PDB file as gemmi writes it, atoms N, CA and C in Angstrom:
CRYST1    1.000    1.000    1.000  90.00  90.00  90.00 P 1                      
ATOM      1  N   UNK A   1     168.043 290.847 -75.959  1.00  0.00           N  
ATOM      2  CA  UNK A   1     168.042 289.687 -75.844  1.00  0.00           C  
ATOM      3  C   UNK A   1     167.733 289.181 -74.213  1.00  0.00           C  
ATOM      4  N   UNK A   2     166.689 288.116 -74.385  1.00  0.00           N  
ATOM      5  CA  UNK A   2     166.240 287.664 -72.938  1.00  0.00           C  
ATOM      6  C   UNK A   2     167.341 286.988 -72.373  1.00  0.00           C  
ATOM      7  N   UNK A   3     167.012 285.990 -71.447  1.00  0.00           N  
ATOM      8  CA  UNK A   3     168.114 285.707 -70.474  1.00  0.00           C  
ATOM      9  C   UNK A   3     167.978 284.245 -70.990  1.00  0.00           C  
ATOM     10  N   UNK A   4     166.795 283.908 -71.312  1.00  0.00           N  
ATOM     11  CA  UNK A   4     166.079 282.411 -71.826  1.00  0.00           C  
ATOM     12  C   UNK A   4     166.529 281.855 -73.272  1.00  0.00           C  
ATOM     13  N   UNK A   5     167.031 283.388 -74.307  1.00  0.00           N  
ATOM     14  CA  UNK A   5     167.822 282.783 -75.268  1.00  0.00           C  
ATOM     15  C   UNK A   5     169.065 282.256 -75.157  1.00  0.00           C  
ATOM     16  N   UNK A   6     169.960 283.643 -74.366  1.00  0.00           N  
ATOM     17  CA  UNK A   6     171.337 282.905 -74.223  1.00  0.00           C  
ATOM     18  C   UNK A   6     171.618 281.879 -73.978  1.00  0.00           C  
ATOM     19  N   UNK A   7     170.771 281.192 -72.896  1.00  0.00           N  
ATOM     20  CA  UNK A   7     171.026 279.828 -72.099  1.00  0.00           C  
ATOM     21  C   UNK A   7     170.856 278.410 -73.196  1.00  0.00           C  
ATOM     22  N   UNK A   8     171.478 278.123 -73.290  1.00  0.00           N  
ATOM     23  CA  UNK A   8     171.621 276.983 -74.036  1.00  0.00           C  
ATOM     24  C   UNK A   8     171.804 275.360 -73.283  1.00  0.00           C  
ATOM     25  N   UNK A   9     170.513 274.714 -73.579  1.00  0.00           N  
ATOM     26  CA  UNK A   9     171.103 273.496 -72.703  1.00  0.00           C  
ATOM     27  C   UNK A   9     171.892 272.483 -72.979  1.00  0.00           C  
ATOM     28  N   UNK A  10     172.293 271.305 -72.801  1.00  0.00           N  
ATOM     29  CA  UNK A  10     173.054 270.817 -73.494  1.00  0.00           C  
ATOM     30  C   UNK A  10     172.297 269.429 -74.307  1.00  0.00           C  
ATOM     31  N   UNK A  11     170.640 269.452 -73.921  1.00  0.00           N  
ATOM     32  CA  UNK A  11     170.211 268.552 -74.172  1.00  0.00           C  
ATOM     33  C   UNK A  11     170.025 269.292 -75.978  1.00  0.00           C  
ATOM     34  N   UNK A  12     169.951 270.536 -76.098  1.00  0.00           N  
ATOM     35  CA  UNK A  12     169.775 270.895 -77.663  1.00  0.00           C  
ATOM     36  C   UNK A  12     170.881 271.022 -78.177  1.00  0.00           C  
ATOM     37  N   UNK A  13     171.988 271.095 -77.612  1.00  0.00           N  
ATOM     38  CA  UNK A  13     173.171 271.009 -78.777  1.00  0.00           C  
ATOM     39  C   UNK A  13     173.547 269.605 -78.938  1.00  0.00           C  
ATOM     40  N   UNK A  14     173.006 268.094 -78.178  1.00  0.00           N  
ATOM     41  CA  UNK A  14     173.361 266.960 -78.441  1.00  0.00           C  
ATOM     42  C   UNK A  14     174.536 266.730 -78.092  1.00  0.00           C  
ATOM     43  N   UNK A  15     175.409 267.381 -76.573  1.00  0.00           N  
ATOM     44  CA  UNK A  15     176.516 267.437 -75.792  1.00  0.00           C  
ATOM     45  C   UNK A  15     175.835 265.991 -75.055  1.00  0.00           C  
ATOM     46  N   UNK A  16     176.948 264.822 -74.967  1.00  0.00           N  
ATOM     47  CA  UNK A  16     176.482 263.874 -73.879  1.00  0.00           C  
ATOM     48  C   UNK A  16     177.002 264.196 -72.778  1.00  0.00           C  
ATOM     49  N   UNK A  17     176.111 264.083 -71.740  1.00  0.00           N  
ATOM     50  CA  UNK A  17     176.109 264.701 -70.268  1.00  0.00           C  
ATOM     51  C   UNK A  17     176.730 263.025 -69.252  1.00  0.00           C  
ATOM     52  N   UNK A  18     177.765 262.644 -69.776  1.00  0.00           N  
ATOM     53  CA  UNK A  18     177.748 261.454 -68.683  1.00  0.00           C  
ATOM     54  C   UNK A  18     178.919 261.953 -67.993  1.00  0.00           C  
ATOM     55  N   UNK A  19     178.903 261.299 -66.716  1.00  0.00           N  
ATOM     56  CA  UNK A  19     179.861 261.686 -65.925  1.00  0.00           C  
ATOM     57  C   UNK A  19     181.319 261.820 -65.872  1.00  0.00           C  
ATOM     58  N   UNK A  20     182.262 262.000 -65.472  1.00  0.00           N  
ATOM     59  CA  UNK A  20     183.918 262.317 -65.921  1.00  0.00           C  
ATOM     60  C   UNK A  20     184.400 261.062 -65.470  1.00  0.00           C  
ATOM     61  N   UNK A  21     183.991 260.446 -64.128  1.00  0.00           N  
ATOM     62  CA  UNK A  21     184.459 259.020 -64.259  1.00  0.00           C  
ATOM     63  C   UNK A  21     183.368 258.150 -63.917  1.00  0.00           C  
ATOM     64  N   UNK A  22     183.772 257.093 -63.579  1.00  0.00           N  
ATOM     65  CA  UNK A  22     182.865 255.471 -63.989  1.00  0.00           C  
ATOM     66  C   UNK A  22     182.616 255.552 -62.580  1.00  0.00           C  
ATOM     67  N   UNK A  23     182.147 254.474 -61.719  1.00  0.00           N  
ATOM     68  CA  UNK A  23     181.809 254.355 -60.238  1.00  0.00           C  
ATOM     69  C   UNK A  23     182.908 253.688 -59.376  1.00  0.00           C  
ATOM     70  N   UNK A  24     183.331 252.985 -60.336  1.00  0.00           N  
ATOM     71  CA  UNK A  24     184.655 252.234 -60.120  1.00  0.00           C  
ATOM     72  C   UNK A  24     185.745 253.109 -59.556  1.00  0.00           C  
ATOM     73  N   UNK A  25     185.667 254.192 -60.696  1.00  0.00           N  
ATOM     74  CA  UNK A  25     186.877 255.080 -60.325  1.00  0.00           C  
ATOM     75  C   UNK A  25     186.811 255.752 -59.512  1.00  0.00           C  
ATOM     76  N   UNK A  26     185.738 256.264 -58.933  1.00  0.00           N  
ATOM     77  CA  UNK A  26     185.056 257.126 -57.400  1.00  0.00           C  
ATOM     78  C   UNK A  26     185.234 256.565 -56.579  1.00  0.00           C  
ATOM     79  N   UNK A  27     185.600 254.729 -56.359  1.00  0.00           N  
ATOM     80  CA  UNK A  27     185.731 253.769 -55.144  1.00  0.00           C  
ATOM     81  C   UNK A  27     187.046 253.950 -55.052  1.00  0.00           C  
ATOM     82  N   UNK A  28     187.914 253.731 -56.211  1.00  0.00           N  
ATOM     83  CA  UNK A  28     189.180 253.998 -56.417  1.00  0.00           C  
ATOM     84  C   UNK A  28     189.629 255.587 -55.503  1.00  0.00           C  
ATOM     85  N   UNK A  29     188.905 256.266 -55.653  1.00  0.00           N  
ATOM     86  CA  UNK A  29     189.562 257.580 -55.314  1.00  0.00           C  
ATOM     87  C   UNK A  29     189.460 257.627 -53.385  1.00  0.00           C  
ATOM     88  N   UNK A  30     188.136 256.849 -53.573  1.00  0.00           N  
ATOM     89  CA  UNK A  30     187.770 257.220 -51.848  1.00  0.00           C  
ATOM     90  C   UNK A  30     188.869 256.373 -51.282  1.00  0.00           C  
ATOM     91  N   UNK A  31     189.011 254.894 -51.559  1.00  0.00           N  
ATOM     92  CA  UNK A  31     190.206 254.371 -51.020  1.00  0.00           C  
ATOM     93  C   UNK A  31     192.053 255.105 -51.215  1.00  0.00           C  
ATOM     94  N   UNK A  32     192.023 255.711 -51.789  1.00  0.00           N  
ATOM     95  CA  UNK A  32     193.265 256.430 -52.005  1.00  0.00           C  
ATOM     96  C   UNK A  32     193.374 257.457 -50.864  1.00  0.00           C  
ATOM     97  N   UNK A  33     192.265 258.086 -50.812  1.00  0.00           N  
ATOM     98  CA  UNK A  33     192.049 259.377 -50.010  1.00  0.00           C  
ATOM     99  C   UNK A  33     191.571 258.850 -48.295  1.00  0.00           C  
ATOM    100  N   UNK A  34     191.378 257.292 -48.348  1.00  0.00           N  
ATOM    101  CA  UNK A  34     191.445 257.057 -46.890  1.00  0.00           C  
ATOM    102  C   UNK A  34     192.599 256.965 -46.593  1.00  0.00           C  
ATOM    103  N   UNK A  35     193.808 255.910 -47.450  1.00  0.00           N  
ATOM    104  CA  UNK A  35     195.134 255.660 -47.535  1.00  0.00           C  
ATOM    105  C   UNK A  35     195.647 256.732 -46.873  1.00  0.00           C  
ATOM    106  N   UNK A  36     195.505 257.873 -47.079  1.00  0.00           N  
ATOM    107  CA  UNK A  36     196.153 259.434 -47.290  1.00  0.00           C  
ATOM    108  C   UNK A  36     195.566 259.954 -45.919  1.00  0.00           C  
ATOM    109  N   UNK A  37     194.765 259.690 -45.700  1.00  0.00           N  
ATOM    110  CA  UNK A  37     193.923 259.823 -44.194  1.00  0.00           C  
ATOM    111  C   UNK A  37     194.854 259.200 -42.971  1.00  0.00           C  
ATOM    112  N   UNK A  38     195.172 258.129 -43.508  1.00  0.00           N  
ATOM    113  CA  UNK A  38     196.055 257.154 -42.238  1.00  0.00           C  
ATOM    114  C   UNK A  38     197.042 257.860 -42.742  1.00  0.00           C  
ATOM    115  N   UNK A  39     197.482 257.843 -43.613  1.00  0.00           N  
ATOM    116  CA  UNK A  39     199.322 258.547 -43.633  1.00  0.00           C  
ATOM    117  C   UNK A  39     199.436 259.305 -42.386  1.00  0.00           C  
ATOM    118  N   UNK A  40     198.543 260.501 -42.628  1.00  0.00           N  
ATOM    119  CA  UNK A  40     198.381 261.705 -41.718  1.00  0.00           C  
ATOM    120  C   UNK A  40     198.260 261.378 -40.319  1.00  0.00           C  
ATOM    121  N   UNK A  41     197.568 260.441 -40.130  1.00  0.00           N  
ATOM    122  CA  UNK A  41     197.362 259.887 -39.059  1.00  0.00           C  
ATOM    123  C   UNK A  41     198.814 259.329 -38.198  1.00  0.00           C  
ATOM    124  N   UNK A  42     198.762 258.562 -38.864  1.00  0.00           N  
ATOM    125  CA  UNK A  42     200.319 258.012 -38.384  1.00  0.00           C  
ATOM    126  C   UNK A  42     201.359 259.130 -37.819  1.00  0.00           C  
ATOM    127  N   UNK A  43     201.573 259.702 -38.719  1.00  0.00           N  
ATOM    128  CA  UNK A  43     202.273 261.198 -38.324  1.00  0.00           C  
ATOM    129  C   UNK A  43     202.131 262.115 -37.507  1.00  0.00           C  
ATOM    130  N   UNK A  44     200.732 261.960 -36.606  1.00  0.00           N  
ATOM    131  CA  UNK A  44     200.349 262.901 -35.730  1.00  0.00           C  
ATOM    132  C   UNK A  44     200.761 262.426 -34.610  1.00  0.00           C  
ATOM    133  N   UNK A  45     200.534 263.298 -33.599  1.00  0.00           N  
ATOM    134  CA  UNK A  45     201.466 262.910 -32.114  1.00  0.00           C  
ATOM    135  C   UNK A  45     202.333 263.656 -31.592  1.00  0.00           C  
ATOM    136  N   UNK A  46     203.226 263.296 -30.723  1.00  0.00           N  
ATOM    137  CA  UNK A  46     204.151 263.881 -30.218  1.00  0.00           C  
ATOM    138  C   UNK A  46     203.834 265.048 -28.877  1.00  0.00           C  
ATOM    139  N   UNK A  47     202.506 264.756 -28.568  1.00  0.00           N  
ATOM    140  CA  UNK A  47     202.333 265.212 -27.309  1.00  0.00           C  
ATOM    141  C   UNK A  47     202.928 265.437 -25.744  1.00  0.00           C  
ATOM    142  N   UNK A  48     203.528 266.423 -25.571  1.00  0.00           N  
ATOM    143  CA  UNK A  48     204.378 266.051 -23.970  1.00  0.00           C  
ATOM    144  C   UNK A  48     203.774 266.807 -22.802  1.00  0.00           C  
ATOM    145  N   UNK A  49     203.506 265.980 -21.743  1.00  0.00           N  
ATOM    146  CA  UNK A  49     203.569 267.265 -20.512  1.00  0.00           C  
ATOM    147  C   UNK A  49     203.896 267.838 -20.203  1.00  0.00           C  
ATOM    148  N   UNK A  50     205.363 267.784 -20.256  1.00  0.00           N  
ATOM    149  CA  UNK A  50     206.160 269.279 -19.705  1.00  0.00           C  
ATOM    150  C   UNK A  50     206.681 270.012 -21.435  1.00  0.00           C  
ATOM    151  N   UNK A  51     206.107 271.182 -21.699  1.00  0.00           N  
ATOM    152  CA  UNK A  51     206.933 272.165 -23.170  1.00  0.00           C  
ATOM    153  C   UNK A  51     208.110 271.880 -22.420  1.00  0.00           C  
ATOM    154  N   UNK A  52     208.700 271.962 -21.628  1.00  0.00           N  
ATOM    155  CA  UNK A  52     210.596 272.011 -21.550  1.00  0.00           C  
ATOM    156  C   UNK A  52     211.354 270.771 -22.048  1.00  0.00           C  
ATOM    157  N   UNK A  53     210.752 269.822 -22.188  1.00  0.00           N  
ATOM    158  CA  UNK A  53     211.487 268.881 -22.089  1.00  0.00           C  
ATOM    159  C   UNK A  53     211.312 268.140 -24.038  1.00  0.00           C  
ATOM    160  N   UNK A  54     212.356 268.056 -24.495  1.00  0.00           N  
ATOM    161  CA  UNK A  54     212.200 267.470 -25.796  1.00  0.00           C  
ATOM    162  C   UNK A  54     212.866 265.839 -26.096  1.00  0.00           C  
ATOM    163  N   UNK A  55     212.242 264.843 -26.529  1.00  0.00           N  
ATOM    164  CA  UNK A  55     212.257 263.352 -26.757  1.00  0.00           C  
ATOM    165  C   UNK A  55     212.269 262.874 -28.164  1.00  0.00           C  
ATOM    166  N   UNK A  56     213.457 262.813 -28.734  1.00  0.00           N  
ATOM    167  CA  UNK A  56     214.038 262.749 -29.978  1.00  0.00           C  
ATOM    168  C   UNK A  56     213.518 261.531 -30.153  1.00  0.00           C  
ATOM    169  N   UNK A  57     213.180 260.887 -29.791  1.00  0.00           N  
ATOM    170  CA  UNK A  57     212.768 258.942 -29.371  1.00  0.00           C  
ATOM    171  C   UNK A  57     211.071 259.419 -30.129  1.00  0.00           C  
ATOM    172  N   UNK A  58     210.595 260.060 -29.359  1.00  0.00           N  
ATOM    173  CA  UNK A  58     209.127 260.165 -30.184  1.00  0.00           C  
ATOM    174  C   UNK A  58     209.031 261.156 -31.248  1.00  0.00           C  
ATOM    175  N   UNK A  59     209.547 261.801 -31.508  1.00  0.00           N  
ATOM    176  CA  UNK A  59     209.380 262.328 -32.670  1.00  0.00           C  
ATOM    177  C   UNK A  59     210.239 261.972 -33.882  1.00  0.00           C  
ATOM    178  N   UNK A  60     211.262 261.548 -33.458  1.00  0.00           N  
ATOM    179  CA  UNK A  60     212.205 260.645 -34.934  1.00  0.00           C  
ATOM    180  C   UNK A  60     212.075 259.190 -34.985  1.00  0.00           C  
ATOM    181  N   UNK A  61     210.465 259.243 -35.041  1.00  0.00           N  
ATOM    182  CA  UNK A  61     210.393 257.515 -34.908  1.00  0.00           C  
ATOM    183  C   UNK A  61     210.209 256.941 -36.188  1.00  0.00           C  
ATOM    184  N   UNK A  62     210.441 255.743 -36.416  1.00  0.00           N  
ATOM    185  CA  UNK A  62     210.366 255.280 -37.542  1.00  0.00           C  
ATOM    186  C   UNK A  62     208.497 255.261 -38.122  1.00  0.00           C  
ATOM    187  N   UNK A  63     207.889 255.216 -37.239  1.00  0.00           N  
ATOM    188  CA  UNK A  63     206.215 255.436 -37.704  1.00  0.00           C  
ATOM    189  C   UNK A  63     205.859 256.965 -38.089  1.00  0.00           C  
ATOM    190  N   UNK A  64     207.051 257.449 -37.857  1.00  0.00           N  
ATOM    191  CA  UNK A  64     206.519 259.686 -38.051  1.00  0.00           C  
ATOM    192  C   UNK A  64     207.659 259.630 -39.257  1.00  0.00           C  
ATOM    193  N   UNK A  65     208.655 259.314 -39.557  1.00  0.00           N  
ATOM    194  CA  UNK A  65     209.187 259.649 -40.143  1.00  0.00           C  
ATOM    195  C   UNK A  65     209.726 258.783 -41.930  1.00  0.00           C  
ATOM    196  N   UNK A  66     209.562 257.483 -41.014  1.00  0.00           N  
ATOM    197  CA  UNK A  66     209.519 256.537 -42.805  1.00  0.00           C  
ATOM    198  C   UNK A  66     207.855 256.152 -42.907  1.00  0.00           C  
ATOM    199  N   UNK A  67     207.492 255.231 -42.190  1.00  0.00           N  
ATOM    200  CA  UNK A  67     206.293 254.399 -42.633  1.00  0.00           C  
ATOM    201  C   UNK A  67     204.766 255.780 -42.755  1.00  0.00           C  
ATOM    202  N   UNK A  68     204.829 256.281 -42.069  1.00  0.00           N  
ATOM    203  CA  UNK A  68     203.829 257.628 -42.662  1.00  0.00           C  
ATOM    204  C   UNK A  68     204.009 258.170 -43.595  1.00  0.00           C  
ATOM    205  N   UNK A  69     205.001 258.436 -44.466  1.00  0.00           N  
ATOM    206  CA  UNK A  69     205.174 259.267 -45.744  1.00  0.00           C  
ATOM    207  C   UNK A  69     205.108 258.282 -47.000  1.00  0.00           C  
ATOM    208  N   UNK A  70     205.497 257.388 -46.979  1.00  0.00           N  
ATOM    209  CA  UNK A  70     205.325 255.956 -47.495  1.00  0.00           C  
ATOM    210  C   UNK A  70     203.973 255.340 -47.269  1.00  0.00           C  
ATOM    211  N   UNK A  71     203.008 255.509 -46.139  1.00  0.00           N  
ATOM    212  CA  UNK A  71     201.917 255.470 -46.721  1.00  0.00           C  
ATOM    213  C   UNK A  71     201.109 256.443 -47.596  1.00  0.00           C  
ATOM    214  N   UNK A  72     201.803 257.668 -47.323  1.00  0.00           N  
ATOM    215  CA  UNK A  72     201.005 258.604 -47.961  1.00  0.00           C  
ATOM    216  C   UNK A  72     200.936 258.609 -49.518  1.00  0.00           C  
ATOM    217  N   UNK A  73     202.552 258.516 -49.873  1.00  0.00           N  
ATOM    218  CA  UNK A  73     203.263 258.154 -51.234  1.00  0.00           C  
ATOM    219  C   UNK A  73     201.778 256.803 -51.862  1.00  0.00           C  
ATOM    220  N   UNK A  74     201.681 256.078 -51.201  1.00  0.00           N  
ATOM    221  CA  UNK A  74     201.035 254.539 -51.777  1.00  0.00           C  
ATOM    222  C   UNK A  74     199.519 255.658 -51.785  1.00  0.00           C  
ATOM    223  N   UNK A  75     198.874 256.194 -51.061  1.00  0.00           N  
ATOM    224  CA  UNK A  75     197.607 256.837 -51.279  1.00  0.00           C  
ATOM    225  C   UNK A  75     197.561 257.506 -52.825  1.00  0.00           C  
ATOM    226  N   UNK A  76     198.928 258.445 -52.283  1.00  0.00           N  
ATOM    227  CA  UNK A  76     198.729 259.211 -53.644  1.00  0.00           C  
ATOM    228  C   UNK A  76     198.718 258.499 -55.112  1.00  0.00           C  
ATOM    229  N   UNK A  77     199.545 257.376 -55.192  1.00  0.00           N  
ATOM    230  CA  UNK A  77     199.977 256.646 -56.248  1.00  0.00           C  
ATOM    231  C   UNK A  77     198.010 255.809 -56.457  1.00  0.00           C  
ATOM    232  N   UNK A  78     197.682 255.249 -55.299  1.00  0.00           N  
ATOM    233  CA  UNK A  78     195.967 255.134 -55.703  1.00  0.00           C  
ATOM    234  C   UNK A  78     195.339 256.150 -56.235  1.00  0.00           C  
ATOM    235  N   UNK A  79     195.102 256.882 -55.546  1.00  0.00           N  
ATOM    236  CA  UNK A  79     194.581 258.417 -56.456  1.00  0.00           C  
ATOM    237  C   UNK A  79     195.366 258.923 -57.942  1.00  0.00           C  
ATOM    238  N   UNK A  80     196.244 258.366 -58.344  1.00  0.00           N  
ATOM    239  CA  UNK A  80     196.750 258.426 -59.835  1.00  0.00           C  
ATOM    240  C   UNK A  80     196.036 257.541 -60.674  1.00  0.00           C  
ATOM    241  N   UNK A  81     196.033 256.249 -60.068  1.00  0.00           N  
ATOM    242  CA  UNK A  81     195.283 255.086 -61.137  1.00  0.00           C  
ATOM    243  C   UNK A  81     194.482 255.544 -60.658  1.00  0.00           C  
ATOM    244  N   UNK A  82     193.320 255.632 -60.057  1.00  0.00           N  
ATOM    245  CA  UNK A  82     191.951 256.217 -60.053  1.00  0.00           C  
ATOM    246  C   UNK A  82     191.469 257.163 -60.839  1.00  0.00           C  
ATOM    247  N   UNK A  83     192.528 258.097 -61.414  1.00  0.00           N  
ATOM    248  CA  UNK A  83     192.072 259.389 -62.241  1.00  0.00           C  
ATOM    249  C   UNK A  83     192.838 258.609 -63.730  1.00  0.00           C  
ATOM    250  N   UNK A  84     193.769 258.044 -63.989  1.00  0.00           N  
ATOM    251  CA  UNK A  84     193.977 257.427 -64.842  1.00  0.00           C  
ATOM    252  C   UNK A  84     193.457 256.208 -65.949  1.00  0.00           C  
ATOM    253  N   UNK A  85     192.556 255.459 -64.999  1.00  0.00           N  
ATOM    254  CA  UNK A  85     191.883 253.922 -65.022  1.00  0.00           C  
ATOM    255  C   UNK A  85     190.768 254.166 -66.064  1.00  0.00           C  
ATOM    256  N   UNK A  86     190.988 253.831 -67.180  1.00  0.00           N  
ATOM    257  CA  UNK A  86     189.844 254.053 -68.167  1.00  0.00           C  
ATOM    258  C   UNK A  86     188.524 252.711 -67.685  1.00  0.00           C  
ATOM    259  N   UNK A  87     187.427 252.774 -67.855  1.00  0.00           N  
ATOM    260  CA  UNK A  87     186.435 251.900 -67.734  1.00  0.00           C  
ATOM    261  C   UNK A  87     186.372 250.997 -68.332  1.00  0.00           C  
ATOM    262  N   UNK A  88     185.770 249.705 -67.983  1.00  0.00           N  
ATOM    263  CA  UNK A  88     185.578 248.790 -69.341  1.00  0.00           C  
ATOM    264  C   UNK A  88     184.333 249.358 -70.201  1.00  0.00           C  
TER     265      UNK A  88                                                      
END                                                                             
């Protein structure tokens, strides 16, 4: 058999070729991804000029230990909402 007879297009089968998510869902996904990136950016840092010194106040700050993980979890919740949301 030839390769062309093995290939069956979606149009011939009558399969609905709609996108998986609606446009609004993709907007929520991009917003959730941006929130997660902001959370990881909040967690960054800690660069020290002297490699022999350790500053616990910089490493264990409120921003890195508490705020950044909360922002990341909020971004993941937005992602879950974007996936589960049904279009109108």
